[in-house]
Structures are given as C-alpha cells and as structure tokens.
Amino acid sequence: MNTVEVKKIWEEIKSELSNIVPESSYGPWIAPLEAVSFEDNQFTLISNAAFAVKYLRENHYKTILDCFRNHFGKEIIVNIEFNQEYADKLKKEKQKEERKLQKEKKEEEEHNRSIKNLSYVKSLNINLRYRFDNFVEDSNNKIAKAAAESVAKNPTATYNPLYIQGGSGLGKTHLMQAIGHYVTLKGNLKVQCIKTEDFINDYVNSTRFTPNQNKNTTIAMNKFRNKYRNVDILLIDDIQFIENKQKCIDELFHTLDTLYNANKQIVLTSDKLPKDLPEIPKRLRTRFEQGLVVEIKPPEFETRVKILKNLALEKGVENIPQEVFEYIAKYYKDNVRELEGAFTKVNAYSDIEETPITLDYAKKVLKCEENLAKPTIEKVIETVADFYDLSSDEIKSTSRVQNISNARSLVSYIAREKLQNSYESIATALNKRHQTITYSVDKTKKELKINKNLNTELNKILKILSLQ
Ligand code: ADP
Ligand code: MG
C-alpha cells in the first residue's frame, strides 16, 4: 500500500481514537504519531518520543488494536516505534513554528507601535507624504538629500545646524519633514517641526500681556521656551521670514544657542543663503552657517519626468503617454510644486470632462506655449520700476515708502490679475509673504475702482507690456 493511502487510513483511525482516548493522553502521545507503512498485515507507526511508545503500549495499546480491528474487520499487528529522525524533524518544525510565532508577535508589536507613532507624527504637523524614499534624486539636490538623511539617521553627529537653501517649490519642506518623519517613526527623540510664521506667532502670543499681567507673561514665556528648547530636534521652515522681526530674532538666537549647547539638532530651511539675508544680524547668520549649508537647484528634465510619473502612480492614474509627462516637464522647470500642480490640473480636467489624457489634451488644458510668450514677473517688476522711476531692487525691498509700496502693489495686481501667476510665485519674486500679496492685490482692485489716475497709469504699463 502506498504511503498516501497508509497516512489516510491512520488519519481515519486517529479520528476514532480521539473520541475514545482522553484528550490528556491523545493530544501529547497519539496525535503526533505518524504512519509509515502497512505491509504483511503489519501497520507501523513512529513516535518522536521513546517514552510515548512505552506509555501507549502500557495504557492504550488494546484500544488502539480495537480501532484497527474495527477499521479493517480483522486483527492487525500494530508496531509503535521510536524514530530519532522523526523526533528531530518534529523538533525542527516546532522550533520553526515558534520562530514564526515570535516573528509575527514582533511584527504585530512593531505595527502597533508605528500606528501609535503615525498618529504622533500627524500631531506634529508632519505631512506623511514627505519621505526620503519618494524624493527623486539628481545632481542638483543630491548633497541636500544626503545631508538630510545623515542628520535623520545620526542627529547632532554630523551637521548642526543643517541649513537647506533653495528656490520655492524645490523640496526644502519635503526634506525637512522627511527628517522629522524618519526620526519620529524611529521613536525615541522629541521632535518639533514648525513654520517660522508659527514661531513668530507663538512668540507674539506669549509676550502680548500688559505689564500688570507679568505673571501670565512669565507662564506663557516658559511654555513657549519649553516648546522650542525642550526638544531633541528643532526643524524650522522658511527661516527667511524672521527678517525684520527684531524681538523674534533675539528669541530665535537664544533658542538656537540653547539647543546647540545642549547638543540638540537644528534644521533650518530658507529660500536664501544666510549671506543674502542682510536684515538678520550677523551673530544669528553665523549661527545659521555654523554647521552645513546645502543648496537645492531646480531638477533636471529626467528628474522632472520621474517626479510626474511617481505622482501619477501615487494618484493611481494609469496609461498616461510618456509625451504628456515630457510636455509638462519641458515647460515647468523651476518649481516642482508648479510642475506637480500642472499635472494635477490636467488630471482634474480629464476627470471632469471624462476625456483621456493625451498630448493634445494636456496642451489644451495647460496652454504652455501661450503662457511662455507672456511677460515674466521679473519683466513686470522692471517695467513698473521704470515707469515710476524706481529700481527693481527698491520694489523687491522691504521699504514702506508710499510710492515704492504702491508700485509693488501694482506689480502684484498685474502678475495676478493679468498674468494669472500664483500668489506664491509673486510672493517669491517680491520677497514677501503670501498673505501680503493677497492683501496688496485686493487693495489695488478696490483702489482702481475709485482712482482714475491709477487706472490711466495701469493702462500705460499694460501697453508697454503688450498686455493691451
Ligand atoms: P519648498 O519647501 O522648497 O518650497 P516643497 O518641499 O514644498 O518645496 O516641495 C514642493 C512639492 O514638490 C512637494 O509636493 C514635494 O513633494 C515636491 N518635490 C520637490 N522636489 C522633489 C523631488 N526631488 N522629488 C520628489 N518630489 C519633490
Ligand atoms: Mg516650503
């Protein structure tokens, strides 16, 4: 009889035995027996324990023989033998099973921990989308990425502070948050990840009590300092916005000093190099430069294509022709946010209009060729400056002198309303905050309704720019 059949018979008899023999004997001694042969009326079972053979012969042999007799309808000789090989095999299987269970337990613990960490990461304003593994690398951002990864893996051991500089939309926030994400998921270090604006607002809120509320001010200030100084890693985004905020500058200086001296890691990002932030006192700028300053430059064409492909994958959009990615990558060179925005726009239109994404469709939606012919924001700044006898630098400065500030508002208005530039790109070109530009555009719109002179001047400028 072949082994498969033999094993099948044993399974049937075993099932009978499980009903008769008490579980305390069946489980440990009968269940592990394995059938190996049935020849010349002899049925052979092997056991993994010498003791089991003796025990079964003395206590349950008769019952076993009865079951075999019932099954075959005749007397069968049943051999129960100890088998070392089988014992080893079972031992190995048991060990393997235990290892598997341990691994599963560890994985489950890890999973629970990472779920806990994930909600913690979210509570720290860390965008889970920003990771090292989805940051596309090329020669223009390689150093910045390597430095950020090194800081994430070994905080304070390498570069402190790490200062990441790059134009708008080139991945500074992505890398900074990837550090926060990595460190937080690893678990044991306390991270604080904030925008400079939040630091400023927090500071202002902590100091705005009147003098007779001294006690409250002290409490608020202690809370503020605890938040920013009692951490292992402080990540501050867009540090250029601290310019001109004298009191905050002092506080930031002391915050960085305290952290640095306590051997805690600091990471800063900015759209300007420390040396190009003249309004920030030298003592703070030297702090910025003390560790490592890395620059991110706009990505190469291939990188832009790859970023778009990753985005399509992330959004679950399939079957997009390569030429669509290449078309978008060709025109959006300087800002990855705008590059991604262009793809998102084509994708959204295609969803709404239920039209597949082809090169012609992308061209129809984005009109890149037409937009290319439009004057750039720089050109608008130059033209408006010329018109009012100012310099481009004055328009980009922080000066609040009336005629300069008015000219600046007009630039914002033209760039936004006539050229449909994003508030963000206007803010970058003018070195201002997004909100400042929104405010200027609204103010100019209102002014144009009542101010005839301003209308005339605007029309003349639009003519020079060939926008009328
Ligand atoms: P910044 O802070 O420099 O203005 P962000 O970090 O906000 O720019 O990046 C803008 C967008 O571009 C984000 O969605 C980011 O994920 C993406 N991005 C920028 N550079 C890369 C890159 N090299 N690889 C993948 N995505 C990138
Ligand atoms: Mg940013």
Tab-separated table of C-alpha atoms and ligand atoms in Angstrom:
chain	number	residue	atom	x	y	z
A	1	MET	CA	0.000	0.000	0.000
A	2	ASN	CA	1.420	3.395	-0.846
A	3	THR	CA	2.277	5.959	1.857
A	4	VAL	CA	-0.530	8.335	0.980
A	5	GLU	CA	-3.115	5.634	1.487
A	6	VAL	CA	-1.425	4.473	4.697
A	7	LYS	CA	-1.497	8.004	6.097
A	8	LYS	CA	-5.136	8.398	5.092
A	9	ILE	CA	-6.116	5.231	6.984
A	10	TRP	CA	-4.200	6.366	10.044
A	11	GLU	CA	-5.996	9.731	9.957
A	12	GLU	CA	-9.348	7.918	9.987
A	13	ILE	CA	-8.341	5.635	12.861
A	14	LYS	CA	-6.828	8.553	14.718
A	15	SER	CA	-10.098	10.381	14.469
A	16	GLU	CA	-11.832	7.342	16.044
A	17	LEU	CA	-9.231	7.254	18.813
A	18	SER	CA	-9.707	10.936	19.570
A	19	ASN	CA	-13.304	10.119	20.548
A	20	ILE	CA	-12.308	7.294	22.866
A	21	VAL	CA	-8.963	8.191	24.423
A	22	PRO	CA	-8.988	11.098	26.909
A	23	GLU	CA	-7.526	14.288	25.453
A	24	SER	CA	-4.768	14.350	28.115
A	25	SER	CA	-3.302	11.190	26.542
A	26	TYR	CA	-4.470	11.628	22.962
A	27	GLY	CA	-3.060	15.135	22.443
A	28	PRO	CA	0.534	14.618	23.582
A	29	TRP	CA	1.053	10.927	22.670
A	30	ILE	CA	-1.279	9.736	19.924
A	31	ALA	CA	-1.743	12.859	17.806
A	32	PRO	CA	1.989	13.164	16.918
A	33	LEU	CA	2.268	9.501	15.785
A	34	GLU	CA	2.974	9.174	12.113
A	35	ALA	CA	2.014	6.210	9.893
A	36	VAL	CA	4.893	4.988	7.736
A	37	SER	CA	3.880	1.598	6.269
A	38	PHE	CA	1.316	-1.175	6.045
A	39	GLU	CA	2.867	-4.387	4.834
A	40	ASP	CA	2.251	-8.090	5.579
A	41	ASN	CA	-0.620	-7.192	7.884
A	42	GLN	CA	1.712	-5.011	9.948
A	43	PHE	CA	0.841	-1.364	10.406
A	44	THR	CA	3.828	0.704	11.565
A	45	LEU	CA	3.566	3.977	13.441
A	46	ILE	CA	6.507	6.057	14.511
A	47	SER	CA	6.765	8.329	17.517
A	48	ASN	CA	9.021	11.228	18.315
A	49	ALA	CA	9.363	10.219	21.989
A	50	ALA	CA	10.679	6.972	23.387
A	51	PHE	CA	8.559	7.481	26.463
A	52	ALA	CA	5.380	7.695	24.364
A	53	VAL	CA	5.991	4.224	22.920
A	54	LYS	CA	6.253	2.718	26.383
A	55	TYR	CA	3.314	4.697	27.711
A	56	LEU	CA	0.992	3.798	24.829
A	57	ARG	CA	1.910	0.105	24.964
A	58	GLU	CA	1.131	0.015	28.696
A	59	ASN	CA	-2.025	2.159	28.723
A	60	HIS	CA	-3.783	2.335	25.366
A	61	TYR	CA	-2.468	-0.469	23.194
A	62	LYS	CA	-5.641	-2.543	23.480
A	63	THR	CA	-7.834	0.425	22.477
A	64	ILE	CA	-5.585	1.096	19.508
A	65	LEU	CA	-5.753	-2.528	18.365
A	66	ASP	CA	-9.580	-2.472	18.727
A	67	CYS	CA	-9.828	0.543	16.480
A	68	PHE	CA	-7.600	-1.094	13.818
A	69	ARG	CA	-9.692	-4.273	14.011
A	70	ASN	CA	-12.902	-2.286	13.565
A	71	HIS	CA	-11.486	-0.435	10.630
A	72	PHE	CA	-10.054	-3.435	8.729
A	73	GLY	CA	-12.520	-6.039	10.010
A	74	LYS	CA	-9.613	-8.293	11.073
A	75	GLU	CA	-6.699	-8.495	13.520
A	76	ILE	CA	-3.826	-6.177	12.568
A	77	ILE	CA	-0.361	-6.132	14.080
A	78	VAL	CA	0.387	-2.559	15.127
A	79	ASN	CA	4.005	-1.574	15.668
A	80	ILE	CA	4.726	1.632	17.517
A	81	GLU	CA	8.386	2.547	17.246
A	82	PHE	CA	10.537	5.390	18.403
A	83	ASN	CA	12.254	7.131	15.461
A	84	GLN	CA	15.103	9.566	16.072
A	85	GLU	CA	14.889	11.137	12.600
A	86	TYR	CA	11.216	11.784	13.052
A	87	ALA	CA	11.881	13.211	16.504
A	88	ASP	CA	14.456	15.589	15.008
A	89	LYS	CA	12.118	16.551	12.217
A	90	LEU	CA	9.287	17.363	14.636
A	91	LYS	CA	11.675	19.262	16.869
A	92	LYS	CA	12.838	21.382	13.956
A	93	GLU	CA	9.258	22.019	12.836
A	94	LYS	CA	8.338	23.050	16.354
A	95	GLN	CA	11.272	25.437	16.529
A	96	LYS	CA	10.370	26.851	13.142
A	97	GLU	CA	6.784	27.322	14.261
A	98	GLU	CA	7.968	29.081	17.431
A	99	ARG	CA	10.250	31.363	15.446
A	100	LYS	CA	7.360	32.172	13.107
A	101	LEU	CA	5.105	32.983	16.054
A	102	GLN	CA	7.770	35.172	17.604
A	103	LYS	CA	8.291	36.984	14.314
A	104	GLU	CA	4.548	37.541	13.956
A	105	LYS	CA	4.374	38.826	17.508
A	106	LYS	CA	7.264	41.211	16.867
A	107	GLU	CA	5.670	42.395	13.629
A	108	GLU	CA	2.394	42.991	15.398
A	109	GLU	CA	4.128	44.967	18.137
A	110	GLU	CA	6.007	46.973	15.521
A	111	HIS	CA	2.789	47.587	13.609
A	112	ASN	CA	1.038	48.819	16.764
A	113	ARG	CA	3.985	50.997	17.612
A	114	SER	CA	4.098	52.505	14.148
A	115	ILE	CA	0.337	53.182	14.252
A	116	LYS	CA	0.921	54.988	17.529
A	117	ASN	CA	3.868	56.809	16.020
A	118	LEU	CA	1.927	57.658	12.878
A	119	SER	CA	-0.763	59.472	14.812
A	120	TYR	CA	2.003	61.135	16.769
A	121	VAL	CA	3.714	62.189	13.529
A	122	LYS	CA	0.443	63.635	12.289
A	123	SER	CA	0.009	65.583	15.513
A	124	LEU	CA	3.419	67.170	14.878
A	125	ASN	CA	2.311	68.761	11.596
A	126	ILE	CA	4.386	66.308	9.654
A	127	ASN	CA	2.997	65.504	6.259
A	128	LEU	CA	3.287	61.752	5.834
A	129	ARG	CA	3.763	62.208	2.095
A	130	TYR	CA	7.197	63.680	2.635
A	131	ARG	CA	9.717	60.860	2.868
A	132	PHE	CA	13.252	60.190	1.679
A	133	ASP	CA	12.169	57.258	-0.459
A	134	ASN	CA	9.887	59.390	-2.634
A	135	PHE	CA	12.296	62.288	-3.026
A	136	VAL	CA	13.686	61.933	-6.548
A	137	GLU	CA	17.403	62.496	-6.511
A	138	ASP	CA	19.685	64.088	-9.086
A	139	SER	CA	22.918	66.041	-9.137
A	140	ASN	CA	21.073	69.252	-8.179
A	141	ASN	CA	19.693	68.007	-4.886
A	142	LYS	CA	21.903	65.012	-4.099
A	143	ILE	CA	24.024	66.715	-1.437
A	144	ALA	CA	20.984	68.210	0.285
A	145	LYS	CA	19.273	64.826	0.368
A	146	ALA	CA	22.372	63.010	1.634
A	147	ALA	CA	22.912	65.616	4.365
A	148	ALA	CA	19.258	65.430	5.422
A	149	GLU	CA	19.393	61.633	5.584
A	150	SER	CA	22.591	61.741	7.572
A	151	VAL	CA	21.042	64.160	10.074
A	152	ALA	CA	17.929	61.980	10.341
A	153	LYS	CA	19.959	58.847	10.994
A	154	ASN	CA	22.505	60.406	13.346
A	155	PRO	CA	21.192	63.661	14.779
A	156	THR	CA	23.884	66.085	16.049
A	157	ALA	CA	26.623	63.698	14.957
A	158	THR	CA	27.240	65.299	11.593
A	159	TYR	CA	25.927	68.721	10.615
A	160	ASN	CA	24.460	71.096	13.153
A	161	PRO	CA	22.623	73.178	12.194
A	162	LEU	CA	21.711	71.841	8.784
A	163	TYR	CA	20.611	74.789	6.645
A	164	ILE	CA	18.763	73.833	3.451
A	165	GLN	CA	18.518	76.595	0.864
A	166	GLY	CA	16.635	76.567	-2.431
A	167	GLY	CA	14.060	78.418	-4.524
A	168	SER	CA	10.360	77.990	-3.983
A	169	GLY	CA	8.978	74.525	-4.654
A	170	LEU	CA	12.313	72.739	-4.854
A	171	GLY	CA	11.783	70.324	-1.975
A	172	LYS	CA	13.103	72.116	1.127
A	173	THR	CA	9.987	71.400	3.176
A	174	HIS	CA	9.906	67.869	1.769
A	175	LEU	CA	13.434	67.118	3.017
A	176	MET	CA	12.923	68.838	6.343
A	177	GLN	CA	9.716	66.948	7.027
A	178	ALA	CA	11.318	63.715	5.862
A	179	ILE	CA	13.850	64.191	8.673
A	180	GLY	CA	11.026	64.747	11.174
A	181	HIS	CA	9.100	61.783	9.797
A	182	TYR	CA	12.082	59.447	9.968
A	183	VAL	CA	13.141	60.458	13.475
A	184	THR	CA	9.627	60.329	14.876
A	185	LEU	CA	8.927	56.879	13.469
A	186	LYS	CA	12.180	55.638	14.959
A	187	GLY	CA	10.690	56.664	18.239
A	188	ASN	CA	12.912	57.905	20.997
A	189	LEU	CA	13.670	61.546	20.154
A	190	LYS	CA	11.452	64.547	20.729
A	191	VAL	CA	10.836	66.496	17.529
A	192	GLN	CA	9.387	69.948	16.975
A	193	CYS	CA	8.611	70.788	13.363
A	194	ILE	CA	7.313	74.284	12.651
A	195	LYS	CA	6.997	77.071	10.136
A	196	THR	CA	8.820	80.297	11.005
A	197	GLU	CA	5.447	82.042	10.920
A	198	ASP	CA	4.221	79.798	13.742
A	199	PHE	CA	7.337	80.508	15.760
A	200	ILE	CA	6.704	84.246	15.316
A	201	ASN	CA	3.002	83.957	16.178
A	202	ASP	CA	3.736	81.808	19.211
A	203	TYR	CA	6.295	84.319	20.387
A	204	VAL	CA	3.979	87.279	19.891
A	205	ASN	CA	1.168	85.478	21.728
A	206	SER	CA	3.485	84.698	24.636
A	207	THR	CA	4.548	88.285	25.092
A	208	ARG	CA	1.437	90.283	24.401
A	209	PHE	CA	0.240	90.662	28.007
A	210	THR	CA	0.243	94.116	29.533
A	211	PRO	CA	2.802	94.867	32.296
A	212	ASN	CA	0.337	94.287	35.146
A	213	GLN	CA	-0.090	90.760	33.861
A	214	ASN	CA	3.543	89.992	34.419
A	215	LYS	CA	2.867	86.626	35.958
A	216	ASN	CA	0.861	85.415	32.970
A	217	THR	CA	3.577	86.607	30.640
A	218	THR	CA	6.131	84.591	32.544
A	219	ILE	CA	3.950	81.481	32.393
A	220	ALA	CA	3.334	81.963	28.676
A	221	MET	CA	7.026	82.577	28.019
A	222	ASN	CA	8.008	79.471	29.964
A	223	LYS	CA	5.537	77.476	27.941
A	224	PHE	CA	6.943	78.917	24.716
A	225	ARG	CA	10.544	78.153	25.739
A	226	ASN	CA	9.642	74.676	26.852
A	227	LYS	CA	8.062	74.021	23.470
A	228	TYR	CA	11.090	75.096	21.456
A	229	ARG	CA	14.014	74.410	23.755
A	230	ASN	CA	12.981	71.179	25.391
A	231	VAL	CA	13.367	69.083	22.235
A	232	ASP	CA	15.978	66.861	20.644
A	233	ILE	CA	15.416	68.133	17.132
A	234	LEU	CA	14.035	71.507	16.132
A	235	LEU	CA	13.019	71.884	12.485
A	236	ILE	CA	12.133	75.403	11.347
A	237	ASP	CA	10.831	76.003	7.837
A	238	ASP	CA	11.327	79.219	5.825
A	239	ILE	CA	13.571	80.984	8.295
A	240	GLN	CA	13.848	83.992	5.926
A	241	PHE	CA	10.525	85.224	7.354
A	242	ILE	CA	12.270	86.098	10.609
A	243	GLU	CA	13.888	89.073	8.839
A	244	ASN	CA	12.819	92.395	10.388
A	245	LYS	CA	11.261	90.748	13.424
A	246	GLN	CA	13.832	92.087	15.862
A	247	LYS	CA	12.396	90.650	19.078
A	248	CYS	CA	11.816	87.251	17.491
A	249	ILE	CA	15.332	87.314	16.125
A	250	ASP	CA	16.687	87.650	19.667
A	251	GLU	CA	14.479	84.828	20.884
A	252	LEU	CA	15.478	82.623	17.953
A	253	PHE	CA	19.138	83.359	18.612
A	254	HIS	CA	18.813	82.232	22.232
A	255	THR	CA	16.721	79.225	21.264
A	256	LEU	CA	19.332	78.037	18.775
A	257	ASP	CA	22.136	78.762	21.220
A	258	THR	CA	20.484	76.764	23.992
A	259	LEU	CA	19.807	73.825	21.707
A	260	TYR	CA	23.254	73.891	20.155
A	261	ASN	CA	24.985	73.972	23.537
A	262	ALA	CA	22.826	71.113	24.761
A	263	ASN	CA	23.940	69.134	21.692
A	264	LYS	CA	20.473	69.089	20.132
A	265	GLN	CA	19.900	69.055	16.378
A	266	ILE	CA	18.667	72.089	14.467
A	267	VAL	CA	17.440	72.071	10.863
A	268	LEU	CA	16.530	75.260	9.031
A	269	THR	CA	15.242	75.897	5.531
A	270	SER	CA	15.236	79.131	3.596
A	271	ASP	CA	14.856	80.424	0.078
A	272	LYS	CA	18.012	82.484	0.600
A	273	LEU	CA	21.536	81.748	1.708
A	274	PRO	CA	22.436	83.214	5.111
A	275	LYS	CA	24.658	85.790	3.433
A	276	ASP	CA	21.676	87.021	1.398
A	277	LEU	CA	19.649	87.847	4.497
A	278	PRO	CA	21.145	91.273	5.304
A	279	GLU	CA	18.352	92.215	7.687
A	280	ILE	CA	19.283	89.375	10.003
A	281	PRO	CA	22.072	90.332	12.441
A	282	LYS	CA	25.455	88.801	11.783
A	283	ARG	CA	25.546	86.888	15.102
A	284	LEU	CA	22.442	84.934	14.029
A	285	ARG	CA	23.611	84.489	10.441
A	286	THR	CA	26.861	82.973	11.649
A	287	ARG	CA	24.802	80.542	13.715
A	288	PHE	CA	22.979	79.541	10.517
A	289	GLU	CA	26.299	78.897	8.793
A	290	GLN	CA	27.926	77.112	11.709
A	291	GLY	CA	27.039	73.590	10.570
A	292	LEU	CA	26.381	72.821	6.932
A	293	VAL	CA	24.647	74.933	4.309
A	294	VAL	CA	23.318	72.903	1.370
A	295	GLU	CA	21.654	74.243	-1.753
A	296	ILE	CA	18.921	72.691	-3.869
A	297	LYS	CA	18.820	73.741	-7.503
A	298	PRO	CA	15.949	73.125	-9.928
A	299	PRO	CA	15.758	69.474	-11.036
A	300	GLU	CA	16.921	68.173	-14.397
A	301	PHE	CA	14.467	67.221	-17.136
A	302	GLU	CA	14.685	63.470	-16.424
A	303	THR	CA	14.076	64.109	-12.728
A	304	ARG	CA	11.010	66.194	-13.516
A	305	VAL	CA	9.622	63.418	-15.682
A	306	LYS	CA	10.249	60.905	-12.895
A	307	ILE	CA	8.568	63.127	-10.312
A	308	LEU	CA	5.496	63.351	-12.568
A	309	LYS	CA	5.437	59.593	-13.106
A	310	ASN	CA	5.626	59.000	-9.363
A	311	LEU	CA	2.794	61.442	-8.848
A	312	ALA	CA	0.639	59.656	-11.425
A	313	LEU	CA	1.376	56.375	-9.658
A	314	GLU	CA	0.514	57.889	-6.292
A	315	LYS	CA	-2.788	59.176	-7.659
A	316	GLY	CA	-3.471	55.814	-9.284
A	317	VAL	CA	-3.724	57.325	-12.784
A	318	GLU	CA	-2.682	54.855	-15.446
A	319	ASN	CA	-1.905	54.825	-19.163
A	320	ILE	CA	-0.589	58.338	-19.486
A	321	PRO	CA	1.549	58.680	-22.598
A	322	GLN	CA	5.227	59.439	-21.968
A	323	GLU	CA	4.943	62.523	-24.211
A	324	VAL	CA	2.466	64.079	-21.746
A	325	PHE	CA	4.966	63.814	-18.905
A	326	GLU	CA	7.672	65.185	-21.178
A	327	TYR	CA	5.500	68.071	-22.352
A	328	ILE	CA	4.758	69.164	-18.773
A	329	ALA	CA	8.379	68.632	-17.675
A	330	LYS	CA	9.606	70.732	-20.594
A	331	TYR	CA	7.661	73.808	-19.509
A	332	TYR	CA	7.723	73.582	-15.709
A	333	LYS	CA	11.390	73.813	-14.890
A	334	ASP	CA	11.902	75.923	-11.823
A	335	ASN	CA	9.339	74.846	-9.293
A	336	VAL	CA	8.344	71.258	-8.540
A	337	ARG	CA	5.162	72.420	-6.809
A	338	GLU	CA	4.053	74.089	-10.040
A	339	LEU	CA	5.202	71.042	-12.042
A	340	GLU	CA	3.016	68.823	-9.872
A	341	GLY	CA	0.232	71.415	-9.995
A	342	ALA	CA	0.235	71.304	-13.806
A	343	PHE	CA	-0.169	67.532	-13.814
A	344	THR	CA	-2.887	67.703	-11.165
A	345	LYS	CA	-4.732	70.257	-13.284
A	346	VAL	CA	-4.651	68.105	-16.430
A	347	ASN	CA	-5.760	65.122	-14.385
A	348	ALA	CA	-8.630	67.016	-12.754
A	349	TYR	CA	-9.865	68.370	-16.108
A	350	SER	CA	-9.675	64.910	-17.640
A	351	ASP	CA	-11.767	63.531	-14.760
A	352	ILE	CA	-14.395	66.250	-15.004
A	353	GLU	CA	-14.614	66.241	-18.788
A	354	GLU	CA	-14.253	62.460	-18.926
A	355	THR	CA	-11.571	62.773	-21.582
A	356	PRO	CA	-8.469	60.590	-21.675
A	357	ILE	CA	-5.151	62.349	-21.137
A	358	THR	CA	-3.309	62.741	-24.440
A	359	LEU	CA	-0.625	65.207	-25.516
A	360	ASP	CA	-3.204	67.356	-27.323
A	361	TYR	CA	-5.460	67.353	-24.295
A	362	ALA	CA	-2.597	68.386	-21.969
A	363	LYS	CA	-1.697	71.176	-24.417
A	364	LYS	CA	-5.306	72.361	-24.493
A	365	VAL	CA	-5.525	72.495	-20.698
A	366	LEU	CA	-2.127	73.975	-19.893
A	367	LYS	CA	-1.504	76.212	-22.926
A	368	CYS	CA	2.192	76.251	-22.076
A	369	GLU	CA	3.281	77.710	-25.410
A	370	GLU	CA	0.952	80.702	-24.983
A	371	ASN	CA	1.999	81.230	-21.384
A	372	LEU	CA	5.615	81.221	-22.407
A	373	ALA	CA	5.001	84.285	-24.542
A	374	LYS	CA	3.635	86.160	-21.531
A	375	PRO	CA	5.911	88.564	-19.675
A	376	THR	CA	7.573	87.105	-16.601
A	377	ILE	CA	7.078	88.612	-13.127
A	378	GLU	CA	10.650	89.929	-13.347
A	379	LYS	CA	9.679	91.745	-16.534
A	380	VAL	CA	6.639	93.263	-14.801
A	381	ILE	CA	8.812	94.417	-11.886
A	382	GLU	CA	11.311	96.025	-14.292
A	383	THR	CA	8.585	97.741	-16.314
A	384	VAL	CA	6.706	99.112	-13.301
A	385	ALA	CA	10.001	100.232	-11.714
A	386	ASP	CA	10.987	102.036	-14.944
A	387	PHE	CA	7.596	103.665	-15.197
A	388	TYR	CA	7.784	105.134	-11.690
A	389	ASP	CA	11.492	105.889	-11.872
A	390	LEU	CA	12.410	103.313	-9.277
A	391	SER	CA	14.796	100.360	-9.344
A	392	SER	CA	13.740	96.701	-9.338
A	393	ASP	CA	15.610	96.286	-6.049
A	394	GLU	CA	13.526	99.017	-4.444
A	395	ILE	CA	10.340	97.218	-5.462
A	396	LYS	CA	11.665	93.987	-4.007
A	397	SER	CA	12.860	95.686	-0.827
A	398	THR	CA	11.017	95.884	2.461
A	399	SER	CA	10.669	99.667	2.178
A	400	ARG	CA	7.270	101.064	3.183
A	401	VAL	CA	7.777	104.397	1.460
A	402	GLN	CA	4.439	105.167	-0.167
A	403	ASN	CA	5.423	105.320	-3.866
A	404	ILE	CA	7.535	102.153	-3.597
A	405	SER	CA	4.824	100.283	-1.746
A	406	ASN	CA	2.196	101.408	-4.328
A	407	ALA	CA	4.381	100.292	-7.219
A	408	ARG	CA	4.859	96.933	-5.509
A	409	SER	CA	1.100	96.504	-5.118
A	410	LEU	CA	0.609	97.282	-8.796
A	411	VAL	CA	3.166	94.609	-9.732
A	412	SER	CA	1.248	92.091	-7.598
A	413	TYR	CA	-2.020	93.118	-9.224
A	414	ILE	CA	-0.712	92.778	-12.796
A	415	ALA	CA	1.065	89.484	-12.099
A	416	ARG	CA	-2.048	88.013	-10.515
A	417	GLU	CA	-4.996	89.505	-12.412
A	418	LYS	CA	-3.495	89.970	-15.878
A	419	LEU	CA	-0.990	87.140	-15.987
A	420	GLN	CA	-2.597	84.597	-13.624
A	421	ASN	CA	0.614	83.920	-11.728
A	422	SER	CA	0.215	82.077	-8.432
A	423	TYR	CA	0.283	84.166	-5.262
A	424	GLU	CA	3.194	82.089	-4.167
A	425	SER	CA	5.370	82.800	-7.197
A	426	ILE	CA	4.587	86.518	-6.874
A	427	ALA	CA	5.481	86.376	-3.177
A	428	THR	CA	8.779	84.700	-4.020
A	429	ALA	CA	9.652	87.218	-6.722
A	430	LEU	CA	8.898	90.130	-4.395
A	431	ASN	CA	10.408	88.585	-1.248
A	432	LYS	CA	7.098	88.877	0.540
A	433	ARG	CA	4.675	86.604	2.284
A	434	HIS	CA	1.737	85.034	0.513
A	435	GLN	CA	-0.760	86.998	2.676
A	436	THR	CA	0.947	90.299	1.896
A	437	ILE	CA	0.441	89.700	-1.828
A	438	THR	CA	-3.225	88.693	-1.411
A	439	TYR	CA	-3.777	91.838	0.597
A	440	SER	CA	-1.981	94.065	-1.994
A	441	VAL	CA	-3.969	92.627	-4.893
A	442	ASP	CA	-7.301	93.200	-3.095
A	443	LYS	CA	-6.285	96.695	-2.071
A	444	THR	CA	-5.296	97.597	-5.662
A	445	LYS	CA	-8.576	96.193	-7.030
A	446	LYS	CA	-10.519	98.485	-4.693
A	447	GLU	CA	-8.276	101.448	-5.431
A	448	LEU	CA	-8.723	101.001	-9.192
A	449	LYS	CA	-12.486	101.396	-8.777
A	450	ILE	CA	-12.096	104.906	-7.417
A	451	ASN	CA	-8.732	106.197	-8.590
A	452	LYS	CA	-8.742	107.465	-12.188
A	453	ASN	CA	-5.026	108.301	-12.252
A	454	LEU	CA	-4.090	104.835	-11.178
A	455	ASN	CA	-6.277	103.430	-13.984
A	456	THR	CA	-4.507	105.570	-16.553
A	457	GLU	CA	-1.085	104.543	-15.259
A	458	LEU	CA	-2.062	100.872	-15.229
A	459	ASN	CA	-3.230	101.058	-18.850
A	460	LYS	CA	0.032	102.661	-19.934
A	461	ILE	CA	2.047	99.955	-18.185
A	462	LEU	CA	-0.119	97.197	-19.701
A	463	LYS	CA	0.519	98.672	-23.165
A	464	ILE	CA	4.297	98.621	-22.580
A	465	LEU	CA	3.974	95.005	-21.546
A	466	SER	CA	1.866	94.306	-24.691
A	467	LEU	CA	-0.983	93.174	-22.491
A	468	GLN	CA	-3.451	95.575	-24.036
B	1	ADP	P1	9.810	74.139	-0.922
B	1	ADP	O1	9.633	73.912	0.549
B	1	ADP	O2	11.242	74.144	-1.347
B	1	ADP	O3	9.078	75.343	-1.415
B	1	ADP	P2	8.377	71.662	-1.118
B	1	ADP	O4	9.244	70.817	-0.270
B	1	ADP	O5	7.093	72.129	-0.537
B	1	ADP	O6	9.188	72.906	-1.675
B	1	ADP	O7	8.108	70.886	-2.479
B	1	ADP	C1	7.013	71.202	-3.332
B	1	ADP	C2	6.429	69.935	-3.905
B	1	ADP	O8	7.367	69.335	-4.787
B	1	ADP	C3	6.130	68.897	-2.834
B	1	ADP	O9	4.957	68.218	-3.195
B	1	ADP	C4	7.332	67.960	-2.898
B	1	ADP	O10	6.979	66.668	-2.504
B	1	ADP	C5	7.696	68.017	-4.373
B	1	ADP	N1	9.126	67.816	-4.635
B	1	ADP	C6	10.089	68.759	-4.674
B	1	ADP	N2	11.265	68.233	-5.006
B	1	ADP	C7	11.060	66.910	-5.171
B	1	ADP	C8	11.892	65.800	-5.537
B	1	ADP	N3	13.200	65.949	-5.799
B	1	ADP	N4	11.318	64.586	-5.621
B	1	ADP	C9	10.011	64.425	-5.384
B	1	ADP	N5	9.172	65.415	-5.050
B	1	ADP	C10	9.684	66.640	-4.951
B	2	MG	MG	8.499	75.041	1.870
